[in-house]
CSV table of C-alpha atoms in Angstrom, one decimal:
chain,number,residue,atom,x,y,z
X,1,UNK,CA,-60.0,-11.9,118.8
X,2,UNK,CA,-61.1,-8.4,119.1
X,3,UNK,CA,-57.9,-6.9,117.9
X,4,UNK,CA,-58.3,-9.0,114.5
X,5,UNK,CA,-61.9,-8.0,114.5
X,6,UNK,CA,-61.2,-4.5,114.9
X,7,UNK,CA,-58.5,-5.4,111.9
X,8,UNK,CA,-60.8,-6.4,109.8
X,9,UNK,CA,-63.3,-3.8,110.3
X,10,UNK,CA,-60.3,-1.6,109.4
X,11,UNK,CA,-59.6,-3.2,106.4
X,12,UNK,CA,-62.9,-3.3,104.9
X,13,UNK,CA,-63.5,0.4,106.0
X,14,UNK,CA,-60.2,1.0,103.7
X,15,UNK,CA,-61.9,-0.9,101.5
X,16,UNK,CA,-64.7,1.2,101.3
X,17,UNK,CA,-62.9,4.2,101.5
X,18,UNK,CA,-60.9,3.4,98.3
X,19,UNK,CA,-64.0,2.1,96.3
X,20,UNK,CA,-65.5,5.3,96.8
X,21,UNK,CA,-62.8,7.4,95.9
X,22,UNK,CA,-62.3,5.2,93.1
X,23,UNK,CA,-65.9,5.7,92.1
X,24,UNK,CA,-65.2,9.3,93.0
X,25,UNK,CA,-62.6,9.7,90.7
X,26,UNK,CA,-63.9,7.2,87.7
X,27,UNK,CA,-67.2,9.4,87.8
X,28,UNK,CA,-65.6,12.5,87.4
X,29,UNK,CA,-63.6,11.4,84.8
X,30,UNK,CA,-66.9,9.4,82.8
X,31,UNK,CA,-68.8,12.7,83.3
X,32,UNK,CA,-66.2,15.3,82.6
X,33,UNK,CA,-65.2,16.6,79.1
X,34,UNK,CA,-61.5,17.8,78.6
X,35,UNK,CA,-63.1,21.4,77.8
X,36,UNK,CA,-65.8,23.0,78.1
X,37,UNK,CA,-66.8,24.5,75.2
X,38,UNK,CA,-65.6,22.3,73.0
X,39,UNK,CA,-63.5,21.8,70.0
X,40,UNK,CA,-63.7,19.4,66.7
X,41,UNK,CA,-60.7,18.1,66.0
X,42,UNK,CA,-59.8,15.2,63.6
X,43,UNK,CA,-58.1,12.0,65.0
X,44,UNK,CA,-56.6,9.5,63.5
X,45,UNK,CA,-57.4,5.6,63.7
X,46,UNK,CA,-54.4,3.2,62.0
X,47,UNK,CA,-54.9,-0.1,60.9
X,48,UNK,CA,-54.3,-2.4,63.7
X,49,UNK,CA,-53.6,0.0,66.2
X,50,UNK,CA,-53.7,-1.2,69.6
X,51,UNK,CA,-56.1,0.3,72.2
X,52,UNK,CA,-53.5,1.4,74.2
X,53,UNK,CA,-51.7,3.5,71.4
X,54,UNK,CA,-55.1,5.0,70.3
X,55,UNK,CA,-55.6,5.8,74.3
X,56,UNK,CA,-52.3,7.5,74.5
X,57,UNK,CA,-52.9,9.8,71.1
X,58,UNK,CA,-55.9,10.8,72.5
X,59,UNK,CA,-54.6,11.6,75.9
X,60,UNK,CA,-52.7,14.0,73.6
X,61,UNK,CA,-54.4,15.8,71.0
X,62,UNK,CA,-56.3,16.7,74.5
X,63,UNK,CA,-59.7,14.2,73.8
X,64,UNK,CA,-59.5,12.5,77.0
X,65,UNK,CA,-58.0,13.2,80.2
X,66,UNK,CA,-56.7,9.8,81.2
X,67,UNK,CA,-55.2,7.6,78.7
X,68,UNK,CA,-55.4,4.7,81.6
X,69,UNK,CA,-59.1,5.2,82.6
X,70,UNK,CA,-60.2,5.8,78.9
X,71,UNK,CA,-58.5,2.1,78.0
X,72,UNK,CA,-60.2,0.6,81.1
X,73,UNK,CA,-63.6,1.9,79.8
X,74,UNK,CA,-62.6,0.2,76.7
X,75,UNK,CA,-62.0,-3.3,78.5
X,76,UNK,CA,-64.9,-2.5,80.6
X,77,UNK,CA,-67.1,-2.3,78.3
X,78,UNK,CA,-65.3,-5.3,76.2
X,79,UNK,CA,-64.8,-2.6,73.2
X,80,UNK,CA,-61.0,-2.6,73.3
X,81,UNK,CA,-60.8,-4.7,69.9
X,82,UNK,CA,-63.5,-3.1,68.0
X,83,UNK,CA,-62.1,0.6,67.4
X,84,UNK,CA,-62.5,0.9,63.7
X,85,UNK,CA,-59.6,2.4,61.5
X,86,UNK,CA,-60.1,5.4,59.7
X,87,UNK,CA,-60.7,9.6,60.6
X,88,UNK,CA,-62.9,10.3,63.1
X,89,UNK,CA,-64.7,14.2,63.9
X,90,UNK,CA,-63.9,13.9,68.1
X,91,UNK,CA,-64.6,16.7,70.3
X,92,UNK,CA,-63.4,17.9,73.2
X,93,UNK,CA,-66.4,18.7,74.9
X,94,UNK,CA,-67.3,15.3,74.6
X,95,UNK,CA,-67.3,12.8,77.7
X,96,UNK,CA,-65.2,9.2,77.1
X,97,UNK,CA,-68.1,7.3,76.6
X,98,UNK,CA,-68.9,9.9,73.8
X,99,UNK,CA,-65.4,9.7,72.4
X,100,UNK,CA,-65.6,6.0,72.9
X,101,UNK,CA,-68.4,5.5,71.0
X,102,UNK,CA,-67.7,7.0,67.6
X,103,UNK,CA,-64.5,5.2,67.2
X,104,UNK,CA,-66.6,1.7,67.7
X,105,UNK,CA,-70.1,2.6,66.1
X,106,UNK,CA,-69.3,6.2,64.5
X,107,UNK,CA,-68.3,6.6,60.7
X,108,UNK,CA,-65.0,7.8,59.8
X,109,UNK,CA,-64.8,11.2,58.0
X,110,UNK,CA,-65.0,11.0,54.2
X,111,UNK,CA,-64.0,14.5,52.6
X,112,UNK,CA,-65.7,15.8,49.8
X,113,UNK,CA,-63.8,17.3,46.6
X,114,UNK,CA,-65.5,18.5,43.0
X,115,UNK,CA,-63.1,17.4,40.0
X,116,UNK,CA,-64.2,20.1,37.6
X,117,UNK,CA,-64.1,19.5,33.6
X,118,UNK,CA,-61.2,20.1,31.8
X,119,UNK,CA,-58.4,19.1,34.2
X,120,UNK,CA,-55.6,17.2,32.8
X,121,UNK,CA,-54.2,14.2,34.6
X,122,UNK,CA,-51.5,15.9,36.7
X,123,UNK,CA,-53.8,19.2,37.2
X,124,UNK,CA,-56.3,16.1,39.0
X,125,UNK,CA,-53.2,14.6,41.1
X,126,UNK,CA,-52.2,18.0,42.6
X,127,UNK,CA,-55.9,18.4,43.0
X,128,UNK,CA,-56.1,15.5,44.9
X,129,UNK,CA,-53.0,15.7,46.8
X,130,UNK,CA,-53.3,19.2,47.9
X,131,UNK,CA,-57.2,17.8,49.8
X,132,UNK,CA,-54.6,14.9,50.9
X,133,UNK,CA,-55.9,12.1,49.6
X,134,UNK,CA,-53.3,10.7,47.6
X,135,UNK,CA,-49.3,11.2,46.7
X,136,UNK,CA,-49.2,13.1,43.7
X,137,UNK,CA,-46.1,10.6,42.6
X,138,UNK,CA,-48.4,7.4,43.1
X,139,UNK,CA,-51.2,8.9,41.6
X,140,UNK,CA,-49.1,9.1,38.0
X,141,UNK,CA,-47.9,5.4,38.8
X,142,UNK,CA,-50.7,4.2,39.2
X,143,UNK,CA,-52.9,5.7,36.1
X,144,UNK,CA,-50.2,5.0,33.7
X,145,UNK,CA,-49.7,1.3,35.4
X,146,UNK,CA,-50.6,-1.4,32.4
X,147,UNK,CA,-52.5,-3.6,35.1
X,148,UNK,CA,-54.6,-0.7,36.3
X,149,UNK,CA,-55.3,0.1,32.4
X,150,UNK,CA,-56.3,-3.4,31.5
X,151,UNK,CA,-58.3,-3.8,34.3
X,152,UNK,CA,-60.7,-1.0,33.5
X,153,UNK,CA,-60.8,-1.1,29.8
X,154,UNK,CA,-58.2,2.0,28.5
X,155,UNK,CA,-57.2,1.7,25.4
X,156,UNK,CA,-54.6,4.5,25.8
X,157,UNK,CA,-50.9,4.9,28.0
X,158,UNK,CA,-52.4,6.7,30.9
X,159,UNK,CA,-56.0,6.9,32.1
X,160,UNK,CA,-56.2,10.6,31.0
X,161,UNK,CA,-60.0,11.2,29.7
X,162,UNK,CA,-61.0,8.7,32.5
X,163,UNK,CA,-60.4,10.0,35.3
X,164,UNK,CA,-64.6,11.5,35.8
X,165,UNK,CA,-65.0,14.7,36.9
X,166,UNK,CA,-67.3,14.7,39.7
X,167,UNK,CA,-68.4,15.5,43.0
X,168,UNK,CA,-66.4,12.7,45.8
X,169,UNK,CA,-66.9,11.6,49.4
X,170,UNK,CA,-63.1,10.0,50.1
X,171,UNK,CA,-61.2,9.2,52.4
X,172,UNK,CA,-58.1,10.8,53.5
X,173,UNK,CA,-54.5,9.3,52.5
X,174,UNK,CA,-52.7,9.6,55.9
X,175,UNK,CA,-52.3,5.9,56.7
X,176,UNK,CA,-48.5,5.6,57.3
X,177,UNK,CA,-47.5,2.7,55.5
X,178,UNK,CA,-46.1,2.7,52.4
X,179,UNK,CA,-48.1,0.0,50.7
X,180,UNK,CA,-51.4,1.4,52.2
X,181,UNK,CA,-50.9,5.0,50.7
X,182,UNK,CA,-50.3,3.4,47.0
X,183,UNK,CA,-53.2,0.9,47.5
X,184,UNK,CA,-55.3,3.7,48.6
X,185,UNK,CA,-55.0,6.1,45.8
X,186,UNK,CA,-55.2,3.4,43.1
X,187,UNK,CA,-58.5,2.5,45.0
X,188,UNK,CA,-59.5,6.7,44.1
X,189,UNK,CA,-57.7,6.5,40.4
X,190,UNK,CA,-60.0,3.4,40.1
X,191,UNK,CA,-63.3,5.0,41.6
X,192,UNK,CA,-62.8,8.1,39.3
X,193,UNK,CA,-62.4,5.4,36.4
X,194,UNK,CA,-65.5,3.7,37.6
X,195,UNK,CA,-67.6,6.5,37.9
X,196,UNK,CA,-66.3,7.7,33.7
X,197,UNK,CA,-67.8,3.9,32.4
X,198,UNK,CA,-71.1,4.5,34.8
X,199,UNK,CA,-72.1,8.4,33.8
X,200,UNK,CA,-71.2,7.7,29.8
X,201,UNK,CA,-73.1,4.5,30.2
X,202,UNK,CA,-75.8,6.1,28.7
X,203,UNK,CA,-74.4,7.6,26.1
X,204,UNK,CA,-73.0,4.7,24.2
X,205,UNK,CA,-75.1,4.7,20.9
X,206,UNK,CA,-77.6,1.6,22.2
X,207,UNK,CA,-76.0,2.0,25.4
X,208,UNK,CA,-73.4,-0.4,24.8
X,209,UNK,CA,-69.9,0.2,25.5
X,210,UNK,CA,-68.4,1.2,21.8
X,211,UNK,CA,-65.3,-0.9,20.2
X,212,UNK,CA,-61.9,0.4,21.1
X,213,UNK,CA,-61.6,2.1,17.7
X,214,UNK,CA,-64.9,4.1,18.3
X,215,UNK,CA,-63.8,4.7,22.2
X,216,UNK,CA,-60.5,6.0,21.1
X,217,UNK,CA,-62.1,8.3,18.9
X,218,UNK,CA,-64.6,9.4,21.1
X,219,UNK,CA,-62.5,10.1,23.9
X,220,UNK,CA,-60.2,11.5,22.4
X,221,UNK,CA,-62.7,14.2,20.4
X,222,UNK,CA,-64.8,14.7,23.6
X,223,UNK,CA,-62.0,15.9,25.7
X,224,UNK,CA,-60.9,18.6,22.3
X,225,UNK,CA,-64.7,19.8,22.8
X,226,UNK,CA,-64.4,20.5,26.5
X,227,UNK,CA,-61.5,22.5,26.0
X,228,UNK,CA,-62.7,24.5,23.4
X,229,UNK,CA,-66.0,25.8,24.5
X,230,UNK,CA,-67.4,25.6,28.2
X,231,UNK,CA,-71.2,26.2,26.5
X,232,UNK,CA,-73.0,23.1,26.3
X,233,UNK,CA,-74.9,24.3,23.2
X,234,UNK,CA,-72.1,24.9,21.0
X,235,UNK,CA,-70.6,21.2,22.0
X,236,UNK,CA,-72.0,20.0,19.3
X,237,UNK,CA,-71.1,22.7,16.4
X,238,UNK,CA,-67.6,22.4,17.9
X,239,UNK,CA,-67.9,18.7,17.3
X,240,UNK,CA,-69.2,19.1,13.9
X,241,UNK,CA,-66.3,21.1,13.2
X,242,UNK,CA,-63.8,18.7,13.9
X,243,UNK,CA,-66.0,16.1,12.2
X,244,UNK,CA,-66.0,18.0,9.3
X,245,UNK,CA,-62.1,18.6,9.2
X,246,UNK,CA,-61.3,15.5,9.3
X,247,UNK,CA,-63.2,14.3,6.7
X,248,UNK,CA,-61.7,17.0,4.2
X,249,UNK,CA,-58.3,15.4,5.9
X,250,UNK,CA,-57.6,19.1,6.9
X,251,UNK,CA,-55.6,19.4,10.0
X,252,UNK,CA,-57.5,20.2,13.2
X,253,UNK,CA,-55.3,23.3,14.4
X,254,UNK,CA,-56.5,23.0,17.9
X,255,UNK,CA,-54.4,25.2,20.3
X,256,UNK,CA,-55.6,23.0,22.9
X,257,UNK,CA,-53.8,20.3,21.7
X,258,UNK,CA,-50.7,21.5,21.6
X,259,UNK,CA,-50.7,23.1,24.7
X,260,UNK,CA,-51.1,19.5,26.3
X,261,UNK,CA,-48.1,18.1,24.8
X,262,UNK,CA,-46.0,20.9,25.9
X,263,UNK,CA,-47.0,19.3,29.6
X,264,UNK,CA,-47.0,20.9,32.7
X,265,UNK,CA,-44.2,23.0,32.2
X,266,UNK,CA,-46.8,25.4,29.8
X,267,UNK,CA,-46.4,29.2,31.3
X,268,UNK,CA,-49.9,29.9,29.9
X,269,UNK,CA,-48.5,32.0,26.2
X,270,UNK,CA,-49.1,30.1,23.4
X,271,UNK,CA,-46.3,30.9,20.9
X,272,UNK,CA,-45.6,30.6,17.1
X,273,UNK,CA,-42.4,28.1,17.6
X,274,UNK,CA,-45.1,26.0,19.7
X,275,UNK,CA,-47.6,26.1,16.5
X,276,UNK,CA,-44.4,25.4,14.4
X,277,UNK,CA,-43.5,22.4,16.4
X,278,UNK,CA,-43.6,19.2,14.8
X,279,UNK,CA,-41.7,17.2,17.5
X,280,UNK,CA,-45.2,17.7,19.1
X,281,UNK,CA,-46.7,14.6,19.2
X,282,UNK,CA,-50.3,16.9,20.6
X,283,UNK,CA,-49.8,19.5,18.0
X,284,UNK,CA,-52.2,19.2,15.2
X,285,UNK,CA,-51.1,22.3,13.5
X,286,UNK,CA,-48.4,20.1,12.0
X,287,UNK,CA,-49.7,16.7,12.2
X,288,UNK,CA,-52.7,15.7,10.7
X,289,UNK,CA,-55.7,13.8,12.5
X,290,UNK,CA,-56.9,13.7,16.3
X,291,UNK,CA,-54.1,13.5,18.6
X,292,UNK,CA,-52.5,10.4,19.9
X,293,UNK,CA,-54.8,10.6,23.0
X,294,UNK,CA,-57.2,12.7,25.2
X,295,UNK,CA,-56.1,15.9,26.5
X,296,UNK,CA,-58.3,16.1,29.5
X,297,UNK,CA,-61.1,15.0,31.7
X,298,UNK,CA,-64.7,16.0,30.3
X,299,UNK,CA,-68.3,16.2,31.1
X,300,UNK,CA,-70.7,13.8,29.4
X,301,UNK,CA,-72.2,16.8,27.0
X,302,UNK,CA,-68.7,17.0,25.7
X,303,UNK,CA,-69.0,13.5,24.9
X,304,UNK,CA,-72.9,13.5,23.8
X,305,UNK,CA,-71.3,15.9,21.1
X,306,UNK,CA,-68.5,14.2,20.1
X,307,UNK,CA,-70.7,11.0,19.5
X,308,UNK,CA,-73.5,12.9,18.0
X,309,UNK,CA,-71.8,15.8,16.2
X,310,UNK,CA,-74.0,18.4,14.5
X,311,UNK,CA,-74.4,18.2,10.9
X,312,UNK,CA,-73.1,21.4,9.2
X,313,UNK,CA,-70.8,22.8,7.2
X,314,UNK,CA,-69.1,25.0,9.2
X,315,UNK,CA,-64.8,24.5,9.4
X,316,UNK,CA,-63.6,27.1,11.5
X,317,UNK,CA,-65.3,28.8,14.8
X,318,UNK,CA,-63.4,31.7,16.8
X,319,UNK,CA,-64.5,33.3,20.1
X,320,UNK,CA,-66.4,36.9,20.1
X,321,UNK,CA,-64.7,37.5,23.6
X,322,UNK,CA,-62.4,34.9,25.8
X,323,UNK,CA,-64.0,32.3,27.6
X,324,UNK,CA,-67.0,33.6,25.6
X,325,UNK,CA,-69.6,32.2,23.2
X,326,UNK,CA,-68.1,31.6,19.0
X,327,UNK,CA,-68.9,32.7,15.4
X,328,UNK,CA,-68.6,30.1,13.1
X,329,UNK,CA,-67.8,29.9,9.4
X,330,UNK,CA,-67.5,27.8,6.3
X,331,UNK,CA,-64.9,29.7,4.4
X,332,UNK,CA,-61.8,31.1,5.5
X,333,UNK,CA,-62.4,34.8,4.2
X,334,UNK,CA,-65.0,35.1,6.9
X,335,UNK,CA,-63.4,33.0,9.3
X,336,UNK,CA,-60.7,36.0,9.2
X,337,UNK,CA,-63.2,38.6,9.1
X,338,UNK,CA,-64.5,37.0,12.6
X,339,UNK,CA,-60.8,36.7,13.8
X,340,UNK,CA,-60.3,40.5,13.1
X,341,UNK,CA,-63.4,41.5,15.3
X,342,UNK,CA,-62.0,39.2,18.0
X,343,UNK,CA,-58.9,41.0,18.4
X,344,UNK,CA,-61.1,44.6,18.0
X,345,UNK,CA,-63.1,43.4,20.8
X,346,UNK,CA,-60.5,42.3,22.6
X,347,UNK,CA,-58.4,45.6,22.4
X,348,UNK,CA,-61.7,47.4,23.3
X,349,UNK,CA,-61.7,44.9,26.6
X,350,UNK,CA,-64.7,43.1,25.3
């Protein structure tokens, strides 16, 4: 009898003695960071990842110390299936519990880009893929995609013109799968879209979305005007302009234009066998009216002028200096007399 008492007082001391090493060694792992002082560092949550996979990556990119312990806090605290998928700012001067707690009840990262005015299509998808939010490749599926168009009113082949510029909180494309990447950048291409009907919204003359001829025309002007003059002022002498060109069925002869139709592969010189083009489909130096569609995204004075043109009689505007404010004219004699003291104040590096 004493021998299996003395047993059992053996066993339970063991028992103690492992309890509080295990305590030991679970406190020092719930109140110990990894470092000391800390670094951010962005991690990674995949849909349906499992707690043990997420425990693991973590173990690696050095946020926890113990990819065991850390999923046992999970299952401790009855967590391990509510880790929510998305990017996450971790540190690793953070304890567990810390780390632990933003992936359940944190907010994943969104990253903010500014779409400026003027970009074309593919200029936006490089934009976009460079901050890594979407594949450049899906990105001109997707806003050329009939279903995409139809679904968000474009009466054109691509969504170029639609794509807002703006200021954006998104989310980063790094999900692995396939399908996930393409739904997530049509879920951008369609915010972008989103945010063009809600910012022109106002607009609209009576604030009513205009008939597709009227949008078409619109559009198409607005994004000319943004190209040709970044001074909200002259917007609507530029759209006057064009207004009045087109009325005297005289061809727009905007260089803008047929710089878009040569495409991406443009080296920045505008030449006289591109002016002489008529293969073209952008250049309006040889084919008469606006061109088949927009040549860019715009702001909503550029399209504030296009809808409310000024009334003149001006026909031709050319810059004093580049990137500069323009004289405008109503006869070609001093339209060339303006064009001759561009290119003086350009040789004089006005």
């Amino acid at each position: 009898m004493k021998t299996l008492l003395r047993i059992v007082g053996l066993l339970i001391v063991l028992a103690l003695a492992v309890c509080g090493w295990l305590w030991h060694e679970a406190r020092i792992f719930l109140d110990s960071a990894p470092e000391s002082p800390g670094r951010e560092i962005y991690f990674d949550v995949t849909p349906g990842a499992r707690l043990g996979q997420v425990s693991a990556a973590l173990a690696e990119k050095g946020l926890i110390t113990d990819a065991r312990k850390f999923s046992l806090l999970a299952r401790y605290k009855q967590w391990e299936n509510r880790l929510q998928a998305g990017r996450f700012a971790l540190n690793t001067g953070w304890t567990p519990e810390q780390v632990l707690d933003a992936l359940v009840n944190g907010k994943p990262v969104l990253f903010r880009i500014t779409v400026p005015e003027g970009l074309t299509w593919w200029q936006t998808g490089r934009l976009l893929e460079e901050a890594g939010l979407v594949r450049f490749a899906d990105f001109r599926d997707v806003i050329a995609d009939p279903d995409f168009l139809r679904h968000y009113g474009i009466p054109f082949a691509t969504a170029e013109g639609f794509l807002m510029p703006d200021t954006y909180l998104l989310k980063k494309a790094d999900a692995p799968d396939d399908a996930q990447l393409k739904a997530q950048t049509r879920a951008v291409a369609g915010r972008m879209v989103d945010n063009f009907w809600r910012r022109t919204a106002a607009v609209w003359p009576g604030k009513v979305k205009p008939k597709t001829d009227d949008l078409k025309k619109w559009v198409i002007l607005a994004s000319v005007v943004e190209k040709e003059t970044a001074i909200d002022a002259e917007r609507p002498r530029v759209a006057g302009v064009y207004r009045n060109r087109l009325a005297r069925q005289m061809l727009l002869q905007a260089d803008p234009t047929v710089i878009y139709g040569l495409g991406p592969a443009f080296d920045g010189n505008l030449r006289r066998k591109h002016l002489d083009d008529p293969a073209n489909l952008y250049n309006t130096y040889q084919r008469p009216g606006l061109p088949p569609g927009p040549i860019c995204s715009f702001g909503t004075a550029a399209l504030a002028a296009a809808v409310n043109p000024e009334n003149h009689e001006f026909l031709y505007f050319v810059a004093k200096t580049d990137g500069g404010e323009h004289v405008f004219s109503t006869t070609l004699t001093e339209h060339n007399r303006a064009v001759r003291q561009y290119l003086q104040n350009r040789r004089g590096g006005r």
